[in-house]
Coordinates of C-alpha atoms and ligand atoms in Angstrom, one line a residue:
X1 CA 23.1 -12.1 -5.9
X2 CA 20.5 -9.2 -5.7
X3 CA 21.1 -6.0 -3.6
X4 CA 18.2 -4.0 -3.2
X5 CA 18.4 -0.1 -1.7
X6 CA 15.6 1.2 -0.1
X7 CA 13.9 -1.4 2.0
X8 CA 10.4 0.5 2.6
X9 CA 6.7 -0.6 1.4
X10 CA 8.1 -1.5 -1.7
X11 CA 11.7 -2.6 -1.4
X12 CA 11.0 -5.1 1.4
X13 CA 8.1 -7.1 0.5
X14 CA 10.0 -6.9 -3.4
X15 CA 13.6 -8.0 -1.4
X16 CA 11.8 -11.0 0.3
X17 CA 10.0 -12.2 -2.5
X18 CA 13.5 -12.7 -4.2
X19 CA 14.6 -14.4 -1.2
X20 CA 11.4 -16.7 -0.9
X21 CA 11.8 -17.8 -4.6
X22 CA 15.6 -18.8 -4.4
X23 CA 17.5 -16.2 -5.2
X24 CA 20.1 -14.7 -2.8
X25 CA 18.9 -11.6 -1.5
X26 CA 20.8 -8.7 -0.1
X27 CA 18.7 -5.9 1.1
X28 CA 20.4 -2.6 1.9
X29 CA 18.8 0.7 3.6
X30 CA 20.4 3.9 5.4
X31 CA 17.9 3.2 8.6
X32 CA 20.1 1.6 11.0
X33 CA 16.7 1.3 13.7
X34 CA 15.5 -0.3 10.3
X35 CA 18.3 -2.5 9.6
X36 CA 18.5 -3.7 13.1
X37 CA 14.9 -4.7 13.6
X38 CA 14.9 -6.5 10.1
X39 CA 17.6 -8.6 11.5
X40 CA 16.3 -9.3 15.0
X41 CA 13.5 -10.5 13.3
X42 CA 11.0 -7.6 13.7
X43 CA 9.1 -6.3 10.6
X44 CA 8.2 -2.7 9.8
X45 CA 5.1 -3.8 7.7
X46 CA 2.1 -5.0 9.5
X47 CA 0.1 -6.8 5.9
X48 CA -1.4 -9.9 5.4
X49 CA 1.1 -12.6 4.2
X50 CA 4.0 -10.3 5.2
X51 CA 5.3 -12.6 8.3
X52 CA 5.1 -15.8 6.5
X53 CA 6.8 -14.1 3.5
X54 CA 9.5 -12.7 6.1
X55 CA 9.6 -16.4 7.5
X56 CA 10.6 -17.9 4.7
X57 CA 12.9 -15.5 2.9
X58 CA 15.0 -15.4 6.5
X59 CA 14.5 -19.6 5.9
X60 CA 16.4 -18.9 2.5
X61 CA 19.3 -16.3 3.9
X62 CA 18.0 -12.9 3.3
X63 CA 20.1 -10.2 4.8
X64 CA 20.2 -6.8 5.7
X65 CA 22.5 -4.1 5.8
X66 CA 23.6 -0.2 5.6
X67 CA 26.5 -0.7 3.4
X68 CA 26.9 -0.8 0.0
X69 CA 27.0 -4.4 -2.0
X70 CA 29.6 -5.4 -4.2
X71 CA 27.3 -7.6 -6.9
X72 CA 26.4 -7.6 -10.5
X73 CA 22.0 -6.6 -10.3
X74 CA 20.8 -4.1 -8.1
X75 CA 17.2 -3.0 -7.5
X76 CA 16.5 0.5 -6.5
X77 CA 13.2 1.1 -4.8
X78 CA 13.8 4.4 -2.6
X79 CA 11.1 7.5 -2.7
X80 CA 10.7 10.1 -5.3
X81 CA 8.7 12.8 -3.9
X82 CA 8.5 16.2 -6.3
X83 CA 9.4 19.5 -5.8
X84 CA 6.8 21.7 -4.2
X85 CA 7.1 24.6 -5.8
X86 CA 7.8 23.0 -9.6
X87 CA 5.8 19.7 -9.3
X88 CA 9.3 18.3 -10.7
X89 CA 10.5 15.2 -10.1
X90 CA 13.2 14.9 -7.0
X91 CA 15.4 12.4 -7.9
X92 CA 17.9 12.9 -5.2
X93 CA 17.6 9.5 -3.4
X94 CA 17.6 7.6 -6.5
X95 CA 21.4 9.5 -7.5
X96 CA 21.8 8.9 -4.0
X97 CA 21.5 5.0 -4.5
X98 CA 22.7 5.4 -7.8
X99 CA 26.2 7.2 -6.7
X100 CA 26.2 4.3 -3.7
X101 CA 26.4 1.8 -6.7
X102 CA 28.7 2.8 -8.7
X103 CA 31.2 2.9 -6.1
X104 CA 31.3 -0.6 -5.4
X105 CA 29.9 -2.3 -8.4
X106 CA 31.7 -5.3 -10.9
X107 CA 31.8 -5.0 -14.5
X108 CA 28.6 -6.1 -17.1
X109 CA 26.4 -4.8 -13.8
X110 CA 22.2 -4.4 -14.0
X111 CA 20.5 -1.3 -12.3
X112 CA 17.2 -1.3 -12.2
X113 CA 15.3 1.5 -10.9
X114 CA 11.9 0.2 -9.7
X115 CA 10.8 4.0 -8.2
X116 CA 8.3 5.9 -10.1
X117 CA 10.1 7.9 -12.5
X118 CA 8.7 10.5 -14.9
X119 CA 9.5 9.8 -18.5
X120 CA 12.8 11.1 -19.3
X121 CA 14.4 10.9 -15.8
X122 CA 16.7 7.9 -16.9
X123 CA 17.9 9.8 -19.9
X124 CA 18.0 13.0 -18.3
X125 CA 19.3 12.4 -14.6
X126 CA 20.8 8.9 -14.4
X127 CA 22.5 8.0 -17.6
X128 CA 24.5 10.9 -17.7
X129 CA 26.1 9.9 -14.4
X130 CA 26.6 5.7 -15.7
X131 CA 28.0 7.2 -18.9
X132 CA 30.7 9.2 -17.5
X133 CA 31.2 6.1 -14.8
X134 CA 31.6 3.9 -17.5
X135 CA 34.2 5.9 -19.6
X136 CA 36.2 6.4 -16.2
X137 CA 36.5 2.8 -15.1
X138 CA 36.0 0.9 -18.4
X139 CA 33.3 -1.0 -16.8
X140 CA 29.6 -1.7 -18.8
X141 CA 26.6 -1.0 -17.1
X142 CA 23.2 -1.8 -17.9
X143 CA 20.0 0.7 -17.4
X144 CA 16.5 -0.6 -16.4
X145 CA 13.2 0.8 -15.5
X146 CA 11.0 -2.0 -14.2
X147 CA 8.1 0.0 -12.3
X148 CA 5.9 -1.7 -9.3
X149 CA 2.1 -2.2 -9.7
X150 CA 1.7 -3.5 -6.0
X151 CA -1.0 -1.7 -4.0
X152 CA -0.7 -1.6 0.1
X153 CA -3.3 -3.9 1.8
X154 CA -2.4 -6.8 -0.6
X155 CA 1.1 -6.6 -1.3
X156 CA 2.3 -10.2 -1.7
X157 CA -0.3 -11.2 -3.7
X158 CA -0.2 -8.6 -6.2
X159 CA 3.4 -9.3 -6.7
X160 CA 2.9 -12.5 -7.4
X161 CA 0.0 -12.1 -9.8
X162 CA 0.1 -8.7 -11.1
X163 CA 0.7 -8.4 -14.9
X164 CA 4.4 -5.7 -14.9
X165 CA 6.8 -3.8 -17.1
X166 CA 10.5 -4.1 -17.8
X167 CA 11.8 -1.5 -19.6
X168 CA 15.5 -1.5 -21.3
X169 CA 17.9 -0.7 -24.1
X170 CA 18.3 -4.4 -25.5
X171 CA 16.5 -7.4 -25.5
X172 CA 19.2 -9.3 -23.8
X173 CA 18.8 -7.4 -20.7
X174 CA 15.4 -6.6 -20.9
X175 CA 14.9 -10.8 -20.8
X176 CA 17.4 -11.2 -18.2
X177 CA 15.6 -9.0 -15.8
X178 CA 12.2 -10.6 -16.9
X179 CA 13.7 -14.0 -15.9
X180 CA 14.6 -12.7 -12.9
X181 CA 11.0 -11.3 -12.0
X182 CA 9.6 -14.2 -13.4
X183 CA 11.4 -16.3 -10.2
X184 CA 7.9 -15.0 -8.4
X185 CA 5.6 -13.4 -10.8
X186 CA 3.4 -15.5 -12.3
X187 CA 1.6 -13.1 -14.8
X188 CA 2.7 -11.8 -18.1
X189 CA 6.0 -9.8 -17.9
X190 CA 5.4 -7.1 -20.9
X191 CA 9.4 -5.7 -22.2
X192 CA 9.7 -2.2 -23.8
X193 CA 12.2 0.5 -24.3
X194 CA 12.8 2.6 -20.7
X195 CA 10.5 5.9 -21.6
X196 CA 7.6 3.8 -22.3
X197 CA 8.1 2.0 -19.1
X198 CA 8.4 5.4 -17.1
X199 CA 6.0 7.1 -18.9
X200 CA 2.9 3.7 -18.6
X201 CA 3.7 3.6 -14.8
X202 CA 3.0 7.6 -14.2
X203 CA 0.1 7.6 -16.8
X204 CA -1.9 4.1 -14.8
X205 CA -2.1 6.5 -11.6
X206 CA -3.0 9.7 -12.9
X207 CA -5.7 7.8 -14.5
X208 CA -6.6 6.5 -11.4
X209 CA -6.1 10.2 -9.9
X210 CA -8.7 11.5 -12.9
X211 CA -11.3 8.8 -12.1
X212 CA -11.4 9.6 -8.8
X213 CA -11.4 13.4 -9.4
X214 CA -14.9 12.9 -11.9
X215 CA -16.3 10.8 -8.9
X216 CA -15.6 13.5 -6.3
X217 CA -16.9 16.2 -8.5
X218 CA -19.7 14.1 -8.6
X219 CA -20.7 13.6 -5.2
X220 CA -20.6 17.9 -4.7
X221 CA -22.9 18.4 -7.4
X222 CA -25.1 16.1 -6.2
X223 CA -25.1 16.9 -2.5
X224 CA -26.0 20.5 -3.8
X225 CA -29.3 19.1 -5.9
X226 CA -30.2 16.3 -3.6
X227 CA -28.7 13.2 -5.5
X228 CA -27.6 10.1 -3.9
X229 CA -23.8 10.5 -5.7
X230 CA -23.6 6.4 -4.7
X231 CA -26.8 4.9 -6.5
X232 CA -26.0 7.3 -9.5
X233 CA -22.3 5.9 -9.6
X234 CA -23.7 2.4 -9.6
X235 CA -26.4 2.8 -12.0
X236 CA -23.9 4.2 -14.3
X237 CA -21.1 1.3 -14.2
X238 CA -23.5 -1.1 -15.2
X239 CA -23.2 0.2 -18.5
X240 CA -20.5 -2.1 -19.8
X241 CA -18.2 0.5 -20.8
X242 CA -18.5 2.8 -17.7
X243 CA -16.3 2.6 -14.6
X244 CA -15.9 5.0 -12.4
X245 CA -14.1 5.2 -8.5
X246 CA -15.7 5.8 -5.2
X247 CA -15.8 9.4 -3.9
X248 CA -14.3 10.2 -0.5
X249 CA -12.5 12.6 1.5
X250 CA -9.6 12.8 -0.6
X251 CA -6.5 11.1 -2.2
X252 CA -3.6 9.9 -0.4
X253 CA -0.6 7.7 0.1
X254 CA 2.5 8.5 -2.0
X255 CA 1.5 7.2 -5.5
X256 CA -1.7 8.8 -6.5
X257 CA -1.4 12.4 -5.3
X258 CA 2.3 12.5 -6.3
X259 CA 3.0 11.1 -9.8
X260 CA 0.3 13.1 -11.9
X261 CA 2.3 16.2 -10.5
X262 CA 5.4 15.0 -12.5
X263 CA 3.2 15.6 -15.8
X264 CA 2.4 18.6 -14.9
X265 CA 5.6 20.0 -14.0
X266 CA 7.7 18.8 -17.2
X267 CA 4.4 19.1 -19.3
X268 CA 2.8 22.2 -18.4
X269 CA 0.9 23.0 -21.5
X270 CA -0.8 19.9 -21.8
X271 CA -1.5 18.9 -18.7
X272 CA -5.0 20.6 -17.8
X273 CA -6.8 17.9 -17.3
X274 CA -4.3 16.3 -15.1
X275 CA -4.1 19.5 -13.0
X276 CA -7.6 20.1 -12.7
X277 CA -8.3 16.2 -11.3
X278 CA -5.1 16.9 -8.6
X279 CA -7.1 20.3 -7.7
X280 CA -10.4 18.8 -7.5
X281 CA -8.7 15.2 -5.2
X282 CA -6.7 18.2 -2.8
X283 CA -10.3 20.3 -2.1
X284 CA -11.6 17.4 -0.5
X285 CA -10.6 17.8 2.8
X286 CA -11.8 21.3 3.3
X287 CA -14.9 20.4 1.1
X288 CA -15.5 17.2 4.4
X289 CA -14.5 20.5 6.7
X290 CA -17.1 22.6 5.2
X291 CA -19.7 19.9 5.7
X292 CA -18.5 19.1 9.0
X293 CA -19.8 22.6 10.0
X294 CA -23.1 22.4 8.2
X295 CA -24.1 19.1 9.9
X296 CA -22.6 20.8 13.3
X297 CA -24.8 23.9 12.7
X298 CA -28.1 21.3 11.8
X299 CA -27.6 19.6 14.9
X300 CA -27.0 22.8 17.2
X301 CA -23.7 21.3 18.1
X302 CA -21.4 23.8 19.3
X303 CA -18.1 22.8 20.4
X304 CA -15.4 21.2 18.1
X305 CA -14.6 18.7 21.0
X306 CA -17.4 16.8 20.5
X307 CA -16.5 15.9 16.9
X308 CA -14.6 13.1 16.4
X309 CA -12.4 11.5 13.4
X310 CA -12.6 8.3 12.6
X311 CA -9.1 7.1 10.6
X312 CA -6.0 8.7 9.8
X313 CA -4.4 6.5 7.7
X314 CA -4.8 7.0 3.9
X315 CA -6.6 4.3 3.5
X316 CA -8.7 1.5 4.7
X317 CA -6.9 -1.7 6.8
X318 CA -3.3 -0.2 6.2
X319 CA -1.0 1.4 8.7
X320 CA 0.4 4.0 6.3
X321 CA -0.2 7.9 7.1
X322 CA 1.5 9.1 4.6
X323 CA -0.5 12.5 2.9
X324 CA -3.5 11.1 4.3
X325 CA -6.8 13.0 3.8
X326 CA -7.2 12.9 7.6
X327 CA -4.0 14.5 8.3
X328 CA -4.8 17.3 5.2
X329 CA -8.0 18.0 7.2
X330 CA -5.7 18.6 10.0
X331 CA -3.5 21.1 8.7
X332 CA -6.5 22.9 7.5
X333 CA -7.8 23.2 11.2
X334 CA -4.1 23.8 13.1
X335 CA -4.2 26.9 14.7
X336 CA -8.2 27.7 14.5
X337 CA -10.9 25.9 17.0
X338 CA -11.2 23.4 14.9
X339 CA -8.2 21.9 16.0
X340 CA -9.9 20.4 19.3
X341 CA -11.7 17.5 17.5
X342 CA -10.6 14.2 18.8
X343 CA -8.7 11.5 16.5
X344 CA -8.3 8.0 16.8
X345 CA -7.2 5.4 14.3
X346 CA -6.9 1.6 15.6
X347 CA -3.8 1.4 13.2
X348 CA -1.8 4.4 14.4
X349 CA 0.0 3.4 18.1
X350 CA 2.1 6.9 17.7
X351 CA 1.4 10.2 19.4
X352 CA 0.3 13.0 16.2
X353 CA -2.8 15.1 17.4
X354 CA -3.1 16.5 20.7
X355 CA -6.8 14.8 21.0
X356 CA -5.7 11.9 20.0
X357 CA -7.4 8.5 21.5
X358 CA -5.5 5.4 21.5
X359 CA -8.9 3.1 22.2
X360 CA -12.0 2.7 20.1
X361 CA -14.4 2.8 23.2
X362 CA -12.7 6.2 24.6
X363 CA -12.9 7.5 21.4
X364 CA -16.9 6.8 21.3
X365 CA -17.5 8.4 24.6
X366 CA -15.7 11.2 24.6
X367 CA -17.9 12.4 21.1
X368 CA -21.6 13.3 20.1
X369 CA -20.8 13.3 15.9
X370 CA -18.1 11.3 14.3
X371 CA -16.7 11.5 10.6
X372 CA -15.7 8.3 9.5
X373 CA -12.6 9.3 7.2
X374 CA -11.0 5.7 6.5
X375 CA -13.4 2.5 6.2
X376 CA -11.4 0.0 8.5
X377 CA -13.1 -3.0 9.2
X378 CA -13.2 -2.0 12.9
X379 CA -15.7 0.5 12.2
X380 CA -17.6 -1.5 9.9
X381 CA -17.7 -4.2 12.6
X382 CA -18.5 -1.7 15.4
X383 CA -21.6 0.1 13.5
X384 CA -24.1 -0.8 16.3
X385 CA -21.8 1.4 18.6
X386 CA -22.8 4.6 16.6
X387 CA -26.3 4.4 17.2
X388 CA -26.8 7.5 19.7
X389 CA -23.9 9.6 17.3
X390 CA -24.4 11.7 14.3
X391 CA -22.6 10.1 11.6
X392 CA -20.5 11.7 8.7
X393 CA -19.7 8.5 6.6
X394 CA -17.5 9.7 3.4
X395 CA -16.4 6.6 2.9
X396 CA -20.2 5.0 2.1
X397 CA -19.5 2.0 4.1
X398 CA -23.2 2.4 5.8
X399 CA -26.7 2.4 4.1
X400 CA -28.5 3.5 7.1
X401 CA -31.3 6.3 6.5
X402 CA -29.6 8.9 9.0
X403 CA -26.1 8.3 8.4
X404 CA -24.9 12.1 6.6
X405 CA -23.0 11.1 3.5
X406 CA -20.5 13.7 1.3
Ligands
LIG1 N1 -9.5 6.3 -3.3 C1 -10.7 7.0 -3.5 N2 -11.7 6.4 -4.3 C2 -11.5 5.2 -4.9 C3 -10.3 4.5 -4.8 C4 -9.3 5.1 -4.0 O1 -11.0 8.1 -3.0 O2 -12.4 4.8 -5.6 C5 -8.5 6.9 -2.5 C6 -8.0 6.0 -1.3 O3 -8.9 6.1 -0.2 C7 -6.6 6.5 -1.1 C8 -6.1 7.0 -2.5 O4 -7.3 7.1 -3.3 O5 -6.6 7.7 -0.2 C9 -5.1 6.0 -3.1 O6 -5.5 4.6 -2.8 P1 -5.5 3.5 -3.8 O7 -6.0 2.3 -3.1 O8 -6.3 3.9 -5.0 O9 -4.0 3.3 -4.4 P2 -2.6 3.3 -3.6 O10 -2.0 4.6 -3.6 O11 -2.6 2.5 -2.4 O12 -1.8 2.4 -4.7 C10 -1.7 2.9 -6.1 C11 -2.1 1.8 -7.0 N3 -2.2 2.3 -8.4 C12 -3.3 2.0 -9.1 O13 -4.3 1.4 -8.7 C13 -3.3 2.6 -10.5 C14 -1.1 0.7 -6.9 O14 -1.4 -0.4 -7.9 C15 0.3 1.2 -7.3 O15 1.3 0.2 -7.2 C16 0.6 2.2 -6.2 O16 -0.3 3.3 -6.3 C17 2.0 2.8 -6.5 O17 3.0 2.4 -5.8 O18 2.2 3.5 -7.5

């Protein structure tokens, strides 16, 4: 049997997966509003293939609880934000888990720690506490790093066909573990020691954060000379060995603009690349603010009311708000005039801006210029009700001659 803590847009989908594939599936979380819904039946992630998933891993006896398992594997997949001030890894809710474990757990068991994890944290944080834990009680336990590739929007099938990493001290348990992903992941299961895992996992999104970075300084230097940043971009990756991202309005969810800050906190010296691209990602709300003015001023519009935002999730077709790009461009503006712009997104049912619309045709009316911040398919579908607005569209999703662009 499997317990896994931390049942959020990682631990669930992972947890049902298990279930769906045969394996008996305990999932365990400290939300009891959480815990409750899962077992009424209600899921707390709206994705494609989710409720089928849920369907049939509740078929195969998947259940949920707040206490602590008694079993031989566990699965860790809590958070791991970092430190403001350090850019440190916080690795208090994987001790948390970890502690939770220990106290409950039989002899010869398998953690793995699925969280992103900067290289070193096993050694330096976690091992420590299993070492001493195994000299008390005489028990064994077995370390594992085996990191998630999944990305939000397509969840279940990127589990099932993404290539992933298991990371341990032995062969034995790293093959163990790999047989046990291998119950639904059909791709190539690669086995290394527990740094390199930590370390691959870390280095695949600040690569992503870089690439992203270079295409965002991009489209500023361009909109300064006149260049279409979009055509250039796509002229450029058709040379075979060029591939760079999409510009936007900035970089959010908790992956991307969170795990090249690990690097740079336990690797300052070496790390100004990394630094520079997590600069460049965080100026582009106020850079979207600045232009939001300009094409204001152009248009001799006047009052900030009349501006609306389009999405306020961090990205397209996804319910997730976390350190969206939207909601960085509205901690810029708390406080100042700015603040009175009206917000809608179709995905986000909850009360967060004091403007807020909750309808796509209220939203329309009630504004002259609208910034499309996140490319949901609504909009996309919808484009023929922009035709009176001034458009901001820094998500390119329009090739329309008087659409503004970044
Ligand atoms: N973005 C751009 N331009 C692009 C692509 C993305 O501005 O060309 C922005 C998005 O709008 C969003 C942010 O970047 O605000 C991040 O979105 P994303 O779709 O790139 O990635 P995430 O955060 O949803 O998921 C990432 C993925 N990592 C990589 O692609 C290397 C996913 O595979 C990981 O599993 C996930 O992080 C994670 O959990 O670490």
């Amino acid at each position: 049997m499997i317990n896994i803590l931390g049942l959020g847009y990682i631990g669930l989908p992972t947890a049902l997966m298990f279930a769906q594939s045969g394996i008996e599936v305990v999932g365990t979380d400290i939300n009891e509003k959480l815990i409750n819904d899962l077992n009424n039946g209600v899921l707390s992630i709206d994705e494609k293939g989710m409720p089928e998933l849920f369907e049939k891993a509740q078929k195969n006896g998947i259940t949920f609880t707040t206490k602590n398992v008694k079993t031989d594997t566990y699965i860790i997949t809590v958070p791991t934000p970092y430190n403001d001030e350090t850019k440190k890894i916080n690795v208090d809710y994987v001790l948390s888990a970890l502690n939770n474990i220990l106290g409950v757990c039989e002899n010869e068991t398998i953690i793995v720690v699925e969280s992103t994890i900067s290289p070193g944290t096993i050694e330096k944080f976690v091992r420590p506490i299993t070492d001493e834990f195994m000299k008390k009680n005489d028990k064994i336990i077995h370390l594992v790093h085996a990191p998630e590739r999944i990305i939000p929007g397509n969840m279940v099938y990127e589990l099932e066909h993404n290539s992933r990493t298991i990371g341990a001290d032995n062969i034995d348990v790293a093959n163990k573990v790999k047989d046990l992903y291998a119950s639904f992941c059909k791709a190539e299961i690669v086995t290394t020691d527990i740094k390199s895992a930590e370390m691959s996992k870390v280095v695949e999104n600040t690569f992503r954060d870089i690439n992203i970075a270079f295409a965002n300084e991009l489209a500023k230097l361009c909109h300064e000379d006149g260049m279409d940043v979009y055509e250039i971009i796509s002229i450029a990756n058709k040379h075979p060995r060029v591939n760079i991202l999409q510009p936007g309005p900035g970089v959010g969810g908790h992956c991307i603009p969170v795990d090249p800050w690990f690097l740079v906190g336990d690797y300052p010296k070496h790390t100004d690349l990394i630094r520079a691209a997590r600069e460049v990602n965080s100026s582009m709300p106020e850079y979207v603010f600045n232009r939001i003015k300009e094409i204001m001023s152009e248009n001799n519009i006047l009052d900030f009311k009349d501006v609306g935002l389009y999405g306020l999730t961090y990205k397209e077709n996804v319910d997730d708000i976390r350190e969206s790009p939207t909601l960085q461009l509205l901690e810029l503006m708390k406080n100042t005039v700015s603040d009175n712009m009206v917000v809608y997104d179709p995905f986000v049912t909850v009360k967060i801006h004091k403007n807020q619309k909750f309808n796509f045709e209220d939203f329309i009316n009630a504004t002259e210029f609208i910034v499309v911040l996140v490319g949901h398919e609504e909009i996309k579908n919808k484009f023929h009700k922009l035709k009176d607005k001034y458009v901001l569209d820094t998500k390119n999703i329009f090739n329309q001659n008087d659409i503004y662009k970044l």
